Short mmCIF file of C-alpha atoms and ligand atoms in Angstrom, two decimals:
data_model
loop_
_atom_site.label_atom_id
_atom_site.label_comp_id
_atom_site.label_asym_id
_atom_site.label_seq_id
_atom_site.Cartn_x
_atom_site.Cartn_y
_atom_site.Cartn_z
CA MET A 1 0.02 -0.22 0.11
CA ASP A 2 1.31 3.15 -1.11
CA ILE A 3 1.44 6.13 1.39
CA ASP A 4 4.77 7.61 0.89
CA ILE A 5 2.83 10.40 -0.37
CA PHE A 6 1.29 11.66 2.50
CA ALA A 7 4.77 12.10 4.41
CA ALA A 8 6.55 13.28 1.56
CA TYR A 9 3.95 16.04 0.66
CA GLU A 10 0.86 16.66 3.10
CA SER A 11 1.93 18.72 6.32
CA ASN A 12 3.37 17.43 9.29
CA VAL A 13 0.87 18.77 11.02
CA ARG A 14 -1.67 15.14 10.07
CA ARG A 15 -2.46 13.11 12.47
CA TYR A 16 -5.51 10.62 11.75
CA GLY A 17 -3.42 9.38 8.85
CA ARG A 18 -0.59 8.25 11.64
CA SER A 19 -2.83 6.95 13.69
CA TYR A 20 -4.32 4.40 11.22
CA PRO A 21 -1.46 3.45 8.52
CA THR A 22 -3.59 2.70 5.65
CA VAL A 23 -5.89 3.81 3.05
CA PHE A 24 -9.41 4.09 2.72
CA THR A 25 -11.88 3.28 0.10
CA LYS A 26 -15.25 2.89 1.21
CA SER A 27 -17.60 2.79 3.80
CA LEU A 28 -20.79 1.77 4.94
CA GLY A 29 -22.96 2.12 8.10
CA ALA A 30 -20.40 1.10 11.61
CA THR A 31 -17.82 -0.19 8.91
CA ILE A 32 -15.09 0.99 6.44
CA TRP A 33 -12.31 -0.44 4.01
CA ASP A 34 -8.97 0.38 2.97
CA GLU A 35 -8.08 -0.10 -0.06
CA THR A 36 -6.83 -4.26 0.29
CA GLY A 37 -10.55 -4.65 1.14
CA LYS A 38 -9.64 -5.28 4.65
CA PRO A 39 -12.79 -4.49 6.89
CA TYR A 40 -12.78 -2.11 10.02
CA ILE A 41 -15.37 -1.47 12.75
CA ASP A 42 -15.21 2.36 12.42
CA PHE A 43 -16.22 3.13 17.01
CA PHE A 44 -14.64 7.04 16.06
CA VAL A 45 -16.63 7.92 13.33
CA GLY A 46 -15.21 11.44 12.37
CA SER A 47 -14.51 12.16 15.87
CA GLY A 48 -18.32 12.16 16.74
CA ALA A 49 -19.07 13.82 12.86
CA LEU A 50 -20.73 10.67 12.03
CA ASN A 51 -23.22 9.38 14.49
CA TYR A 52 -25.60 8.20 11.66
CA GLY A 53 -22.82 5.96 9.96
CA HIS A 54 -21.02 6.02 6.48
CA ASN A 55 -23.32 6.82 3.64
CA ASN A 56 -26.78 6.08 5.02
CA PRO A 57 -29.20 4.90 3.15
CA ASP A 58 -32.36 6.92 4.30
CA ILE A 59 -29.48 10.24 4.15
CA MET A 60 -27.37 10.03 1.30
CA VAL A 61 -30.37 8.92 -1.37
CA PRO A 62 -32.09 11.86 -1.32
CA ALA A 63 -28.48 13.67 -1.62
CA ILE A 64 -27.67 11.88 -4.63
CA GLN A 65 -30.94 12.44 -6.12
CA TYR A 66 -30.92 16.78 -5.48
CA LEU A 67 -26.70 16.99 -7.73
CA ASN A 68 -28.23 14.40 -10.17
CA ASP A 69 -32.01 17.11 -10.15
CA LYS A 70 -28.81 19.91 -10.62
CA ASN A 71 -30.02 22.00 -7.71
CA ILE A 72 -28.23 24.49 -6.27
CA VAL A 73 -25.75 23.54 -3.74
CA LEU A 74 -23.75 27.25 -2.95
CA SER A 75 -25.90 29.80 -2.49
CA LEU A 76 -24.06 31.60 0.34
CA ASP A 77 -26.96 32.81 3.16
CA MET A 78 -29.66 33.07 0.20
CA TYR A 79 -32.68 31.53 0.05
CA THR A 80 -33.58 28.35 -0.59
CA ALA A 81 -35.17 25.65 -1.14
CA ALA A 82 -33.57 23.23 0.42
CA LYS A 83 -32.90 25.24 3.45
CA ARG A 84 -36.99 26.25 3.92
CA ASP A 85 -37.25 22.60 3.92
CA PHE A 86 -34.25 21.61 6.45
CA ILE A 87 -35.78 24.45 8.30
CA ALA A 88 -38.97 23.43 7.91
CA VAL A 89 -38.35 20.10 9.41
CA PHE A 90 -36.06 21.20 11.90
CA VAL A 91 -38.55 23.21 13.46
CA GLU A 92 -41.29 20.61 13.55
CA SER A 93 -39.09 17.47 14.55
CA ILE A 94 -36.67 18.47 16.37
CA LEU A 95 -37.47 22.22 18.09
CA LYS A 96 -41.60 22.07 19.04
CA PRO A 97 -41.31 18.21 19.71
CA ARG A 98 -38.80 19.84 22.85
CA GLY A 99 -40.75 22.68 23.59
CA LEU A 100 -37.91 25.02 22.49
CA SER A 101 -38.32 28.10 20.76
CA TYR A 102 -34.98 29.45 18.51
CA LYS A 103 -33.76 31.06 15.64
CA ILE A 104 -31.24 29.58 13.54
CA GLN A 105 -27.78 31.27 12.70
CA PHE A 106 -25.93 29.49 10.13
CA PRO A 107 -22.58 30.47 10.50
CA GLY A 108 -19.23 29.10 8.98
CA PRO A 109 -19.61 25.27 8.23
CA THR A 110 -16.92 24.47 11.13
CA GLY A 111 -17.49 23.66 15.32
CA THR A 112 -15.17 26.26 15.98
CA THR A 113 -17.19 28.86 13.66
CA ALA A 114 -20.22 28.44 15.47
CA ASN A 115 -18.62 29.10 18.95
CA GLU A 116 -17.11 32.01 17.55
CA ALA A 117 -20.78 33.69 16.37
CA ALA A 118 -22.32 32.19 19.57
CA LEU A 119 -19.18 34.30 22.09
CA ALA A 120 -20.01 37.39 19.56
CA LEU A 121 -23.31 38.00 20.14
CA ALA A 122 -23.09 37.69 24.07
CA ARG A 123 -20.41 39.78 23.86
CA LYS A 124 -22.37 42.40 21.64
CA TYR A 125 -25.94 41.52 23.45
CA THR A 126 -24.53 42.18 27.38
CA GLY A 127 -21.61 44.62 26.22
CA ARG A 128 -19.08 43.02 28.31
CA SER A 129 -15.82 40.89 27.48
CA SER A 130 -14.78 38.28 29.13
CA VAL A 131 -16.38 35.01 29.18
CA MET A 132 -16.41 32.03 32.10
CA ALA A 133 -15.08 28.52 30.76
CA PHE A 134 -14.28 25.30 32.31
CA THR A 135 -11.22 23.55 33.40
CA ASN A 136 -10.73 20.43 30.29
CA ALA A 137 -12.91 22.33 27.67
CA TYR A 138 -12.23 22.38 24.27
CA HIS A 139 -14.36 24.38 22.36
CA GLY A 140 -12.23 24.65 18.76
CA MET A 141 -9.05 26.07 16.59
CA SER A 142 -10.08 30.22 15.97
CA LEU A 143 -9.08 32.22 18.08
CA GLY A 144 -11.92 32.85 20.52
CA SER A 145 -12.61 29.05 20.78
CA LEU A 146 -8.72 28.63 22.09
CA ALA A 147 -8.88 31.26 24.67
CA VAL A 148 -12.01 29.42 25.95
CA SER A 149 -10.19 25.37 26.23
CA GLY A 150 -8.59 24.11 28.14
CA SER A 151 -5.94 21.87 26.81
CA ALA A 152 -1.87 23.99 27.08
CA SER A 153 -1.04 21.53 24.61
CA THR A 154 -4.08 23.20 22.28
CA ARG A 155 -3.90 26.87 24.15
CA GLN A 156 -0.13 27.64 23.32
CA LEU A 157 -0.91 27.74 19.53
CA GLY A 158 -1.77 30.91 17.77
CA GLY A 159 1.05 32.49 19.20
CA VAL A 160 -1.45 35.63 20.85
CA ALA A 161 -2.70 36.56 23.79
CA ARG A 162 -5.91 34.99 24.52
CA HIS A 163 -7.62 36.96 26.89
CA ASP A 164 -10.95 37.89 28.85
CA VAL A 165 -11.38 34.12 30.04
CA ILE A 166 -11.94 33.47 33.37
CA ARG A 167 -11.53 29.43 34.41
CA VAL A 168 -13.85 27.80 36.45
CA PRO A 169 -14.07 24.17 37.72
CA TYR A 170 -16.28 21.66 36.04
CA GLU A 171 -18.54 19.66 37.79
CA ASN A 172 -16.63 17.32 39.84
CA TYR A 173 -13.07 19.11 39.38
CA PRO A 174 -10.58 18.88 41.23
CA ASN A 175 -12.98 16.41 43.21
CA GLN A 176 -15.99 15.23 43.81
CA THR A 177 -15.88 17.28 47.05
CA PHE A 178 -15.41 19.85 45.41
CA ASP A 179 -19.17 21.96 44.94
CA SER A 180 -18.14 24.09 41.52
CA ALA A 181 -20.96 25.36 40.64
CA SER A 182 -21.85 26.78 44.07
CA TYR A 183 -18.08 28.21 44.11
CA ILE A 184 -19.33 30.13 40.45
CA ASP A 185 -22.13 31.70 41.99
CA HIS A 186 -19.83 32.71 44.98
CA VAL A 187 -17.62 34.28 42.79
CA LEU A 188 -20.47 36.26 41.19
CA GLY A 189 -22.16 37.61 43.11
CA ASP A 190 -18.71 38.93 45.71
CA PRO A 191 -17.88 42.22 44.96
CA GLY A 192 -14.44 41.34 46.55
CA SER A 193 -14.00 38.25 44.28
CA GLY A 194 -11.77 39.78 41.92
CA ILE A 195 -13.64 37.85 38.78
CA GLU A 196 -15.72 40.65 36.77
CA LYS A 197 -19.50 39.79 35.24
CA PRO A 198 -18.46 38.13 32.15
CA ALA A 199 -20.84 37.88 29.29
CA ALA A 200 -21.69 34.38 29.18
CA ILE A 201 -20.60 30.89 30.20
CA ILE A 202 -19.95 28.45 27.47
CA LEU A 203 -19.99 24.62 28.22
CA GLU A 204 -19.87 21.56 26.87
CA PRO A 205 -23.36 18.90 28.72
CA ILE A 206 -20.38 15.87 28.19
CA GLN A 207 -16.57 17.15 27.47
CA ALA A 208 -15.45 14.74 24.77
CA GLU A 209 -11.54 15.78 23.86
CA GLY A 210 -11.22 16.53 27.36
CA GLY A 211 -11.63 13.22 28.68
CA MET A 212 -15.61 12.16 28.67
CA ASN A 213 -16.41 14.32 31.47
CA THR A 214 -20.26 14.08 32.73
CA ALA A 215 -21.85 16.62 33.99
CA SER A 216 -24.63 16.03 35.78
CA ALA A 217 -28.70 17.02 35.38
CA PRO A 218 -28.86 19.28 38.96
CA TRP A 219 -25.77 21.04 38.25
CA LEU A 220 -26.12 21.80 34.76
CA SER A 221 -29.26 22.84 36.35
CA GLU A 222 -27.84 25.16 38.85
CA ILE A 223 -25.42 26.64 36.45
CA GLN A 224 -28.63 27.83 34.19
CA ARG A 225 -29.59 29.60 37.38
CA ILE A 226 -26.91 31.62 38.25
CA CYS A 227 -26.41 32.48 34.60
CA ARG A 228 -30.72 33.51 34.95
CA LYS A 229 -29.37 34.71 38.69
CA HIS A 230 -26.35 36.71 37.47
CA ASP A 231 -27.81 37.89 34.19
CA VAL A 232 -25.11 35.95 31.83
CA VAL A 233 -25.48 34.80 28.78
CA PHE A 234 -26.01 30.75 28.92
CA ILE A 235 -23.90 29.33 25.68
CA VAL A 236 -23.85 25.12 24.86
CA ASP A 237 -21.30 23.76 22.77
CA ASP A 238 -23.15 20.90 21.87
CA ILE A 239 -20.99 20.63 18.81
CA GLN A 240 -19.75 17.02 19.35
CA ALA A 241 -22.33 15.37 22.09
CA GLY A 242 -25.49 16.70 20.57
CA SER A 243 -26.84 14.98 16.95
CA GLY A 244 -27.83 12.31 18.85
CA ARG A 245 -24.99 11.18 20.38
CA THR A 246 -25.91 10.62 23.93
CA GLY A 247 -29.59 8.93 22.57
CA ASP A 248 -31.19 11.82 22.57
CA PHE A 249 -30.93 14.92 20.45
CA PHE A 250 -29.46 17.71 22.01
CA SER A 251 -27.19 15.92 25.31
CA PHE A 252 -28.39 18.66 27.32
CA GLU A 253 -32.13 17.11 27.30
CA PHE A 254 -31.83 15.21 30.18
CA ALA A 255 -31.14 18.01 32.49
CA LYS A 256 -34.64 20.01 31.30
CA ILE A 257 -32.36 22.97 30.51
CA GLU A 258 -33.19 26.04 28.16
CA PRO A 259 -30.04 27.40 27.60
CA ASP A 260 -29.95 30.74 25.93
CA ILE A 261 -27.36 29.91 23.13
CA VAL A 262 -26.63 25.92 21.69
CA CYS A 263 -24.23 25.71 18.61
CA LEU A 264 -24.42 22.34 16.72
CA SER A 265 -22.43 21.29 13.90
CA LYS A 266 -20.48 17.90 13.12
CA SER A 267 -23.04 15.24 13.14
CA LEU A 268 -25.62 17.84 12.58
CA SER A 269 -25.66 17.05 8.38
CA GLY A 270 -25.61 12.99 9.25
CA SER A 271 -23.61 12.48 6.05
CA GLY A 272 -20.38 14.16 6.97
CA ASN A 273 -21.17 17.24 4.71
CA PRO A 274 -19.97 20.17 6.80
CA LEU A 275 -23.21 22.03 8.15
CA SER A 276 -23.33 24.22 11.63
CA ILE A 277 -25.80 26.34 13.13
CA VAL A 278 -26.47 28.32 16.15
CA LEU A 279 -29.87 28.49 17.52
CA ILE A 280 -30.55 31.74 19.38
CA ARG A 281 -33.01 32.89 22.08
CA PRO A 282 -35.21 34.66 19.76
CA ASP A 283 -34.72 38.03 21.82
CA MET A 284 -31.23 37.78 21.49
CA ASP A 285 -31.48 37.78 18.17
CA ILE A 286 -29.73 41.57 18.37
CA TRP A 287 -26.89 41.40 15.27
CA ASN A 288 -27.40 42.69 12.11
CA PRO A 289 -28.53 42.60 8.69
CA GLY A 290 -24.79 40.89 7.63
CA GLU A 291 -22.95 41.99 10.37
CA HIS A 292 -21.22 37.76 10.63
CA SER A 293 -20.48 36.41 7.83
CA GLY A 294 -18.47 33.87 5.42
CA THR A 295 -18.78 32.11 2.28
CA PHE A 296 -19.99 28.79 3.29
CA ARG A 297 -23.35 30.00 5.29
CA GLY A 298 -25.42 27.11 4.30
CA ASN A 299 -24.36 24.19 1.95
CA ASN A 300 -27.35 22.85 0.38
CA LEU A 301 -26.06 19.38 -0.48
CA ALA A 302 -25.92 18.82 3.52
CA PHE A 303 -29.38 21.33 4.47
CA VAL A 304 -30.79 17.97 2.26
CA THR A 305 -28.83 15.55 4.22
CA SER A 306 -29.59 17.16 7.64
CA ALA A 307 -33.51 17.40 6.89
CA ALA A 308 -33.18 13.36 6.24
CA MET A 309 -31.86 13.11 9.14
CA CYS A 310 -34.07 14.90 11.17
CA THR A 311 -37.01 13.56 9.92
CA MET A 312 -35.31 10.55 11.30
CA TRP A 313 -36.81 11.70 14.94
CA SER A 314 -40.48 11.61 14.39
CA ASP A 315 -39.74 8.56 13.69
CA ARG A 316 -40.86 6.37 16.91
CA GLN A 317 -38.93 2.90 16.08
CA PHE A 318 -36.22 4.80 15.38
CA THR A 319 -35.68 6.44 18.89
CA THR A 320 -36.64 3.28 20.51
CA ALA A 321 -33.70 1.55 18.51
CA VAL A 322 -31.22 4.55 19.42
CA GLU A 323 -32.03 3.91 22.71
CA ARG A 324 -31.63 -0.27 23.52
CA THR A 325 -27.75 0.42 20.75
CA ALA A 326 -27.01 2.85 24.14
CA ASP A 327 -27.92 0.28 26.94
CA LYS A 328 -25.79 -2.58 24.91
CA LEU A 329 -23.22 -0.52 24.70
CA GLN A 330 -23.44 0.64 28.21
CA ASP A 331 -23.61 -3.36 29.47
CA HIS A 332 -20.94 -3.95 27.28
CA LEU A 333 -19.09 -1.16 29.12
CA ASP A 334 -19.71 -2.81 32.19
CA ARG A 335 -18.78 -6.39 31.57
CA LEU A 336 -15.13 -4.61 29.89
CA VAL A 337 -15.18 -2.34 32.68
CA ALA A 338 -15.97 -5.51 35.52
CA LYS A 339 -13.04 -7.38 33.06
CA PHE A 340 -10.13 -5.79 32.98
CA PRO A 341 -10.00 -3.78 36.00
CA LYS A 342 -5.93 -3.67 35.60
CA CYS A 343 -6.31 -1.83 33.00
CA ILE A 344 -9.68 0.06 33.01
CA GLU A 345 -10.24 2.58 35.93
CA GLN A 346 -13.79 3.55 35.16
CA LYS A 347 -16.63 4.04 32.40
CA ARG A 348 -17.36 7.41 31.44
CA GLY A 349 -19.91 8.90 29.04
CA ARG A 350 -23.48 8.46 29.23
CA GLY A 351 -26.23 6.77 26.07
CA LEU A 352 -23.78 6.38 23.34
CA MET A 353 -21.24 9.23 24.13
CA ALA A 354 -19.16 6.56 25.85
CA GLY A 355 -15.11 6.44 26.99
CA LEU A 356 -13.17 4.26 29.29
CA LYS A 357 -10.64 5.75 31.61
CA CYS A 358 -7.87 3.25 31.55
CA ARG A 359 -4.67 3.37 34.45
CA SER A 360 -2.32 5.22 31.83
CA GLN A 361 -1.88 6.39 28.50
CA ALA A 362 0.74 3.81 27.04
CA VAL A 363 -2.38 1.14 28.38
CA VAL A 364 -4.77 3.15 25.93
CA ASP A 365 -2.13 3.61 23.15
CA ARG A 366 -1.43 -0.81 23.01
CA VAL A 367 -5.36 -0.66 22.67
CA HIS A 368 -5.63 1.88 20.09
CA ASP A 369 -2.96 -0.30 17.93
CA VAL A 370 -3.64 -4.05 18.42
CA ALA A 371 -7.28 -2.77 18.02
CA PHE A 372 -6.49 -1.14 14.78
CA GLU A 373 -4.24 -4.30 13.58
CA ASN A 374 -7.15 -6.66 14.43
CA GLY A 375 -10.02 -3.46 12.36
CA LEU A 376 -10.96 -1.57 14.61
CA LEU A 377 -10.81 2.24 15.04
CA ILE A 378 -10.68 3.45 18.26
CA GLU A 379 -9.12 7.41 19.38
CA SER A 380 -8.05 8.42 22.98
CA SER A 381 -8.97 11.85 24.33
CA GLY A 382 -8.53 13.22 28.10
CA PRO A 383 -5.82 15.69 28.94
CA ASN A 384 -3.53 12.70 29.93
CA ARG A 385 -5.24 10.50 26.78
CA ASP A 386 -5.67 7.62 29.08
CA VAL A 387 -9.50 7.72 28.24
CA ILE A 388 -11.30 5.85 24.96
CA LYS A 389 -13.59 7.13 23.41
CA VAL A 390 -16.09 4.48 22.21
CA LEU A 391 -18.17 6.46 19.76
CA PRO A 392 -19.89 3.41 17.19
CA PRO A 393 -22.26 4.98 15.11
CA ILE A 394 -25.58 5.98 16.80
CA THR A 395 -27.32 3.37 14.07
CA ILE A 396 -24.44 0.54 14.15
CA SER A 397 -26.16 -2.70 14.07
CA ASP A 398 -26.27 -5.19 16.71
CA VAL A 399 -23.75 -7.61 15.03
CA GLU A 400 -21.39 -4.80 14.44
CA LEU A 401 -21.42 -3.46 17.70
CA ASP A 402 -20.70 -7.08 19.14
CA HIS A 403 -17.91 -7.90 16.47
CA GLY A 404 -16.09 -4.13 17.53
CA ILE A 405 -16.74 -4.60 21.61
CA ALA A 406 -14.60 -8.13 20.71
CA ILE A 407 -12.10 -6.91 19.09
CA LEU A 408 -11.78 -3.81 22.26
CA ASP A 409 -11.88 -7.07 24.09
CA HIS A 410 -9.33 -9.02 22.25
CA ALA A 411 -7.13 -5.82 22.61
CA LEU A 412 -7.14 -5.47 26.80
CA ARG A 413 -6.90 -8.94 26.83
CA GLU A 414 -4.05 -9.00 25.40
CA LYS A 415 -2.17 -5.42 27.12
CA THR A 416 -3.58 -7.23 30.05
CA ASN A 417 -1.14 -10.97 29.59
CA GLY A 418 1.68 -8.12 28.35
CA ASP A 419 1.74 -6.98 31.49
C1 PLP B 1 -17.22 20.35 21.76
C2 PLP B 1 -16.86 20.68 20.29
N1 PLP B 1 -16.83 22.07 20.09
C3 PLP B 1 -15.87 22.71 19.02
C4 PLP B 1 -15.39 21.65 18.34
C5 PLP B 1 -14.76 22.42 16.67
O1 PLP B 1 -15.35 21.99 16.19
P1 PLP B 1 -14.48 21.60 14.87
O2 PLP B 1 -13.01 20.90 14.73
O3 PLP B 1 -15.50 21.62 13.56
O4 PLP B 1 -14.04 23.58 14.26
C6 PLP B 1 -14.96 20.23 18.39
C7 PLP B 1 -14.13 19.35 17.64
O5 PLP B 1 -13.84 18.25 17.88
C8 PLP B 1 -15.93 19.96 19.80
O6 PLP B 1 -15.96 18.57 20.26
#
């Protein structure tokens, strides 16, 4: 297999190509194939960007039809029939059944652009400049998103100062006895705290890159209450945990909260086509026309696939199947935790957004390599890269799920035997 061209011409910055040193060609559902024809079960799914699997026919067939019929693809933020259909389906199938009411902004196509827009709007709305962000947060690689991210190696990038961020402890940080919500409440109300009132608090309900740390429903409601009490905009970055990943469409539904702003991207298109939206509490939509701009605001192919994906959430059979798959995955992981105590410290995450906190990065690295050799893609996360992310498509078949877990079991067993 020829991979020399990548080393010769592609920048050193490439990462996942090094992690999975083969050349991929085809993909369907939870399986991808390299050019030798070797299949791999995908428990990584584009880092949460393919929750509905690869080339899901229910999502891709309408897109193929759309292209075949010579429909418009790029339209900046002009009105198109595809955008109209997407908005209608998103409102009817996603927002209304959940009792949510938002205006929809289409920023550029990536997650980080959505976060930049959310932060800019919160600053404009409040007239304040600083933002509260959490330990181990990850919000993207553009400067504003980098500033609110936690990881030291990520934050060092950019080479310029990242001002106006107040770092606060996420739930259970640094340990389970510290009550971070009441700390935040206290410093915001105390004129002697030395902490100015921020424009916004931004958080991920599950910190994926930060190590699959999960916020509880009471903690999320408390943060919302604190935001309302102190008149601070509450932004939820649901870019990786949303769009179905936890088994609900939004990862915060279980907490019955209604954030002021919600950012979605990654799996939002359902197909791997780039698409982002910022959901804005209607009275906060104070943008002037064209004030926040960008070329790729509204990729019509992504609108078509996203509308097909959103429709699936109105189908009871679909949502029941996702819940069942989430339970099955959780059972599998409980079994692995009990079986490999020398490798695994604890299970993390919720629903199909799961992780295994391991005893060290060395364990994760070895398990990753053995899994890859045996046909399974997994990735690591966390500040010490000692958490295995387990993100199968939420539509994965039982056979593929069982097969992927069997390969993971084998890789963990090999690691235990090797110790
Ligand atoms: C929670 C979260 N926010 C933002 C981003 C950035 O998204 P993008 O890589 O599309 O800019 C990511 C990407 O992993 C993410 O996980």
